[in-house]
XYZ file of C-alpha atoms in Angstrom:
374
model
C 17.394 -8.300 -9.673
C 14.535 -10.807 -9.364
C 10.879 -9.875 -9.886
C 8.168 -12.341 -8.880
C 4.761 -11.823 -10.496
C 1.631 -13.497 -9.110
C -0.842 -13.590 -11.991
C -2.988 -16.080 -13.840
C -6.389 -17.582 -14.286
C -7.469 -15.533 -17.311
C -5.812 -13.451 -19.983
C -7.170 -10.311 -18.337
C -4.847 -10.904 -15.397
C -1.990 -12.658 -17.161
C -1.278 -10.511 -20.209
C -0.838 -7.189 -18.333
C 1.675 -9.088 -16.204
C 3.485 -10.350 -19.319
C 3.633 -6.753 -20.580
C 5.250 -5.681 -17.313
C 7.722 -8.563 -17.447
C 8.764 -7.560 -20.969
C 9.246 -3.951 -19.880
C 11.434 -4.969 -16.928
C 13.592 -7.025 -19.306
C 13.763 -4.184 -21.824
C 15.035 -1.897 -19.077
C 17.422 -4.477 -17.628
C 18.085 -7.640 -19.690
C 19.836 -9.215 -16.706
C 16.640 -9.106 -14.598
C 15.137 -12.440 -13.616
C 11.347 -12.788 -13.949
C 9.444 -15.578 -12.205
C 5.682 -16.046 -12.474
C 3.566 -17.728 -9.807
C 0.237 -19.327 -10.638
C -1.896 -22.437 -10.242
C -2.749 -25.437 -12.361
C -6.300 -24.130 -12.958
C -5.708 -21.162 -15.261
C -4.137 -20.585 -18.661
C -0.757 -19.595 -17.252
C 1.024 -22.912 -17.855
C 0.212 -22.821 -21.561
C 0.759 -19.107 -22.147
C 3.936 -18.706 -20.097
C 5.548 -21.697 -21.779
C 4.888 -19.956 -25.082
C 6.207 -16.646 -23.713
C 9.253 -18.450 -22.259
C 8.836 -17.335 -18.675
C 9.354 -19.720 -15.745
C 6.284 -20.587 -13.686
C 6.107 -21.717 -10.072
C 2.866 -23.345 -8.897
C 1.236 -22.905 -5.497
C -1.946 -24.064 -3.824
C -4.598 -21.367 -4.080
C -8.364 -21.739 -4.286
C -11.268 -19.298 -4.709
C -13.186 -17.998 -1.717
C -15.523 -15.286 -2.990
C -18.665 -16.228 -4.912
C -18.504 -19.871 -3.869
C -20.615 -22.144 -1.731
C -19.791 -22.686 1.918
C -17.809 -25.869 1.313
C -15.648 -24.396 -1.435
C -15.169 -21.163 0.503
C -13.930 -23.115 3.534
C -11.531 -25.114 1.393
C -10.292 -21.852 -0.076
C -9.668 -20.370 3.356
C -7.885 -23.517 4.539
C -5.563 -23.314 1.524
C -4.329 -19.841 2.516
C -1.725 -20.932 5.139
C -0.404 -23.545 2.724
C -0.170 -20.941 -0.028
C 1.674 -18.489 2.234
C 4.180 -21.179 3.217
C 4.736 -22.136 -0.429
C 5.081 -18.463 -1.372
C 7.590 -17.902 1.439
C 9.742 -20.740 0.087
C 9.548 -19.509 -3.513
C 10.555 -15.968 -2.549
C 13.492 -17.276 -0.548
C 14.626 -19.705 -3.213
C 14.650 -17.012 -5.896
C 15.976 -14.228 -3.627
C 13.147 -11.968 -4.778
C 13.606 -8.189 -4.797
C 10.052 -7.258 -5.826
C 6.636 -8.959 -5.811
C 3.819 -7.847 -8.103
C 0.272 -9.074 -7.498
C -2.181 -8.847 -10.407
C -5.264 -10.249 -8.694
C -6.598 -13.780 -8.766
C -6.050 -16.601 -6.318
C -2.260 -16.317 -5.996
C -1.867 -12.613 -5.223
C -2.950 -12.621 -1.545
C -0.556 -15.326 -0.406
C 2.382 -13.928 -2.388
C 1.813 -10.393 -1.075
C 1.474 -11.708 2.482
C 4.703 -13.714 2.205
C 6.517 -10.721 0.689
C 5.364 -8.514 3.562
C 6.614 -11.057 6.077
C 9.980 -11.169 4.339
C 10.201 -7.378 3.962
C 10.307 -7.559 0.160
C 9.061 -4.629 -1.939
C 5.501 -5.327 -3.115
C 2.972 -3.694 -5.410
C -0.470 -4.431 -6.842
C -1.730 -3.997 -10.367
C -5.521 -3.790 -10.710
C -6.615 -3.762 -14.393
C -10.392 -3.594 -13.805
C -12.728 -0.669 -13.261
C -13.845 -2.311 -10.012
C -11.084 -4.102 -8.118
C -11.287 -7.771 -7.300
C -11.606 -8.922 -3.702
C -8.112 -10.461 -3.771
C -6.488 -7.101 -4.440
C -8.742 -5.274 -1.993
C -7.847 -7.784 0.725
C -4.098 -7.300 0.330
C -4.235 -3.577 -0.419
C -2.996 -2.697 3.098
C 0.095 -4.864 2.512
C 1.056 -3.224 -0.791
C 3.392 -0.246 -1.005
C 2.037 0.907 -4.369
C -1.303 0.226 -6.076
C -1.356 0.728 -9.842
C -4.822 1.149 -11.338
C -6.196 1.198 -14.864
C -9.297 3.197 -13.884
C -9.963 6.091 -11.509
C -13.143 4.348 -10.360
C -11.110 1.750 -8.446
C -9.173 4.297 -6.399
C -11.563 4.583 -3.449
C -10.873 0.955 -2.449
C -7.238 1.700 -1.558
C -5.219 4.181 0.470
C -4.871 7.359 -1.592
C -1.174 7.734 -0.819
C -0.437 4.394 -2.531
C -2.576 4.792 -5.637
C -1.257 5.593 -9.106
C -3.771 5.583 -12.008
C -1.686 4.576 -15.027
C -3.860 2.550 -17.423
C -3.453 -1.080 -18.448
C -0.011 -2.386 -19.420
C 0.074 -3.791 -22.941
C 2.764 -5.660 -24.808
C 4.910 -3.524 -27.126
C 4.052 -5.908 -29.988
C 0.630 -4.252 -30.182
C 2.270 -0.931 -31.051
C 4.189 -2.074 -34.121
C 2.754 -0.750 -37.375
C -0.799 -0.319 -36.068
C -2.177 0.773 -39.447
C -2.554 -1.204 -42.635
C -3.563 -0.122 -46.156
C -7.275 -0.094 -46.848
C -8.408 -3.370 -48.452
C -9.990 -1.411 -51.306
C -6.540 -0.033 -52.195
C -4.741 -3.382 -52.097
C -7.407 -5.757 -53.354
C -7.163 -7.759 -50.128
C -10.345 -8.991 -48.455
C -11.556 -7.217 -45.347
C -10.530 -9.002 -42.157
C -12.841 -9.745 -39.240
C -11.438 -10.940 -35.907
C -13.745 -12.635 -33.392
C -12.796 -13.635 -29.864
C -14.527 -13.958 -26.525
C -11.584 -13.640 -24.177
C -8.793 -16.091 -23.440
C -11.240 -18.925 -22.771
C -13.709 -18.082 -25.521
C -17.396 -17.283 -25.126
C -20.100 -19.758 -26.075
C -22.767 -17.053 -26.503
C -20.614 -15.130 -28.978
C -19.674 -18.326 -30.789
C -23.348 -19.286 -31.158
C -24.327 -15.852 -32.459
C -21.505 -15.981 -35.008
C -22.635 -19.419 -36.197
C -26.153 -18.061 -36.703
C -24.758 -15.017 -38.535
C -22.664 -16.870 -41.105
C -25.274 -17.294 -43.837
C -26.539 -13.673 -43.931
C -23.049 -12.295 -43.328
C -21.453 -14.131 -46.245
C -24.321 -13.056 -48.493
C -23.490 -9.438 -47.716
C -19.684 -9.843 -47.617
C -18.743 -12.948 -49.638
C -14.997 -12.127 -49.653
C -14.733 -11.481 -45.924
C -11.714 -13.088 -44.228
C -12.520 -14.349 -40.716
C -10.261 -15.326 -37.816
C -12.219 -16.768 -34.882
C -10.770 -17.707 -31.494
C -13.313 -20.060 -29.970
C -11.807 -21.224 -26.683
C -10.757 -24.836 -26.122
C -14.143 -26.146 -24.967
C -16.120 -24.897 -27.969
C -13.603 -25.308 -30.778
C -14.921 -28.537 -32.318
C -18.531 -27.296 -32.418
C -17.650 -23.974 -34.010
C -15.194 -25.413 -36.529
C -17.837 -27.924 -37.664
C -20.410 -25.134 -38.044
C -18.071 -23.206 -40.349
C -17.445 -26.393 -42.352
C -21.147 -27.109 -42.728
C -21.782 -23.500 -43.763
C -19.068 -23.779 -46.407
C -17.204 -20.779 -44.970
C -13.416 -20.791 -45.127
C -12.004 -19.241 -41.959
C -9.172 -19.542 -39.455
C -10.954 -21.153 -36.501
C -8.610 -21.768 -33.565
C -8.979 -22.554 -29.855
C -6.464 -19.902 -28.823
C -4.454 -17.115 -30.467
C -0.942 -16.887 -29.085
C 0.090 -14.103 -31.447
C -2.832 -11.782 -30.744
C -0.783 -8.630 -31.491
C -0.159 -9.701 -35.103
C -3.740 -10.822 -35.702
C -5.271 -7.752 -34.078
C -3.029 -5.343 -35.982
C -4.195 -6.936 -39.232
C -7.923 -6.781 -38.473
C -10.324 -4.232 -39.956
C -13.077 -4.908 -37.404
C -13.211 -6.874 -34.149
C -16.061 -8.671 -32.375
C -15.122 -9.218 -28.732
C -15.937 -9.010 -25.039
C -15.036 -5.766 -23.274
C -12.685 -6.611 -20.449
C -10.115 -3.986 -19.487
C -7.306 -5.809 -21.301
C -9.336 -6.118 -24.494
C -10.225 -2.413 -24.497
C -6.583 -1.468 -23.906
C -5.384 -3.621 -26.796
C -8.123 -2.486 -29.184
C -7.441 1.185 -28.562
C -3.660 0.735 -28.689
C -4.079 -0.615 -32.221
C -6.852 1.820 -33.135
C -9.311 -0.939 -33.997
C -13.078 -0.412 -34.287
C -15.093 -3.013 -32.461
C -18.461 -4.592 -31.884
C -18.452 -5.238 -28.148
C -20.571 -7.878 -26.428
C -20.025 -7.372 -22.676
C -19.984 -10.381 -20.375
C -23.323 -10.015 -18.560
C -22.096 -11.812 -15.433
C -19.012 -9.605 -14.950
C -18.822 -8.330 -11.381
C -20.254 -4.803 -10.914
C -21.177 -4.917 -14.628
C -17.737 -3.459 -15.370
C -17.594 -4.901 -18.900
C -20.716 -2.986 -19.893
C -19.211 0.183 -18.437
C -16.000 -0.378 -20.410
C -17.970 -1.012 -23.595
C -20.219 2.019 -23.212
C -17.170 4.232 -22.665
C -15.630 3.093 -25.949
C -18.982 3.420 -27.707
C -19.423 6.961 -26.362
C -15.987 7.854 -27.695
C -17.059 6.635 -31.143
C -14.793 3.603 -31.438
C -17.295 0.811 -30.857
C -20.852 -0.437 -31.129
C -22.291 -2.292 -28.131
C -24.563 -5.317 -28.561
C -25.811 -6.546 -25.154
C -25.695 -10.332 -24.962
C -29.325 -10.810 -23.780
C -30.514 -9.158 -27.005
C -27.913 -10.693 -29.330
C -29.005 -12.590 -32.437
C -27.115 -13.882 -35.439
C -29.099 -11.659 -37.798
C -28.369 -8.567 -35.697
C -24.664 -9.396 -35.541
C -24.440 -9.974 -39.306
C -26.246 -6.705 -39.979
C -24.001 -4.709 -37.634
C -20.778 -6.164 -39.063
C -21.901 -5.474 -42.638
C -23.115 -1.945 -41.836
C -19.688 -0.986 -40.513
C -17.535 -2.727 -43.117
C -19.612 -1.485 -46.040
C -19.161 2.144 -44.985
C -15.460 3.056 -45.397
C -15.894 6.548 -43.957
C -17.597 5.189 -40.854
C -14.889 2.556 -40.449
C -12.156 5.208 -40.653
C -13.927 7.419 -38.113
C -14.227 4.513 -35.703
C -10.543 3.714 -36.167
C -9.577 7.294 -35.347
C -11.831 7.425 -32.291
C -10.514 4.110 -31.018
C -6.907 5.225 -31.392
C -7.757 8.486 -29.634
C -8.562 6.515 -26.450
C -5.275 4.661 -26.221
C -2.905 4.874 -23.268
C 0.375 3.171 -24.091
C 2.656 4.327 -21.292
C 1.332 2.195 -18.404
C 4.064 -0.467 -18.384
C 6.788 2.185 -18.613
C 5.295 4.151 -15.723
C 4.813 1.121 -13.460
C 8.342 -0.169 -14.005
C 9.825 3.273 -13.355
C 7.845 3.572 -10.101
C 8.877 0.075 -9.016
C 12.543 0.910 -9.462
C 12.044 4.138 -7.522
C 10.351 2.160 -4.735
C 13.392 -0.106 -4.535
C 15.829 2.793 -4.842
C 17.202 1.479 -8.131
C 17.703 3.466 -11.355
C 17.351 1.648 -14.668
C 16.184 4.516 -16.852
C 18.745 3.980 -19.626
C 16.241 2.175 -21.915
C 13.061 4.202 -22.325
C 9.921 3.474 -24.313
C 9.494 5.950 -27.155
C 6.403 8.077 -26.556
C 5.925 7.052 -22.926
C 4.851 9.712 -20.470
C 7.781 11.235 -18.678
C 10.329 9.639 -21.044
């Protein structure tokens, strides 16, 4: 059995796809997984690390671009469909999964032309235009949020949550630092490509933060473009920290954190709640339909997070908020419990089971412990 997954661009699209790929292989180790992406996103780097093969096609953005770029994007569609057709034939694909982004439309179109089973995964509260455009071609549409359902045919929709890698579910608790003598651990990241606004606020927060919490252990994913600037700021501030462009082993680092400062994309919220981690969320203000703010407010309302809107963000405010949470053990524990109470860990299991049912294949002999319906 061969599954082709069109996903890439950002971690928000790619990592749910990796979670699905791992679940297919857990169910059937003989399955063949092939990813399809472009040279523009993070997929080449991440998939090499994850040891999945990657095929590249020509795909360019259309929405939100100027007339010239939009025209070039439209002109690339026939080329992308032809390339997708060849890839599906070469790999004798049995199933195509589109996870949004530039590559999904052409892969879904080619799969429809070939009569191959095809599904969509939409991880965001408001679906992207790529998935909306190919919704009529999909046989199933798997959603993370109910709010996205009205963009697709009701008969196709399944609201299942966001697939996460099983590595996030291993030993999601750790002893309190006060009991072990270990320093408290703060994890900072702004998404797979980093976030300059968060990085700048953290730099401005270092002096007051270390005055309040001199033993704090910090891991900071900066993104490639901003790594040198941020690393130098830590050096000049005399703060020892793990400052890296990218975290490949996010499950391990996240499981070990006591508090997280992050954006609030759907993937981030799913991973935080799976691990039961309290968070300070700084939503991306330019996110389409303001969905990151909606995600963040939902977690805040549940008691697992504090929201700091980026337009109002200062280093002093960030330092104060971090210290207020970490210096109150009871509050930290309550936030952990509320975060864990939001988690949905069965999405990958459910999607894979439905995909096999769609293809008329039964591979239910390896089930995820605790998954719905298992």
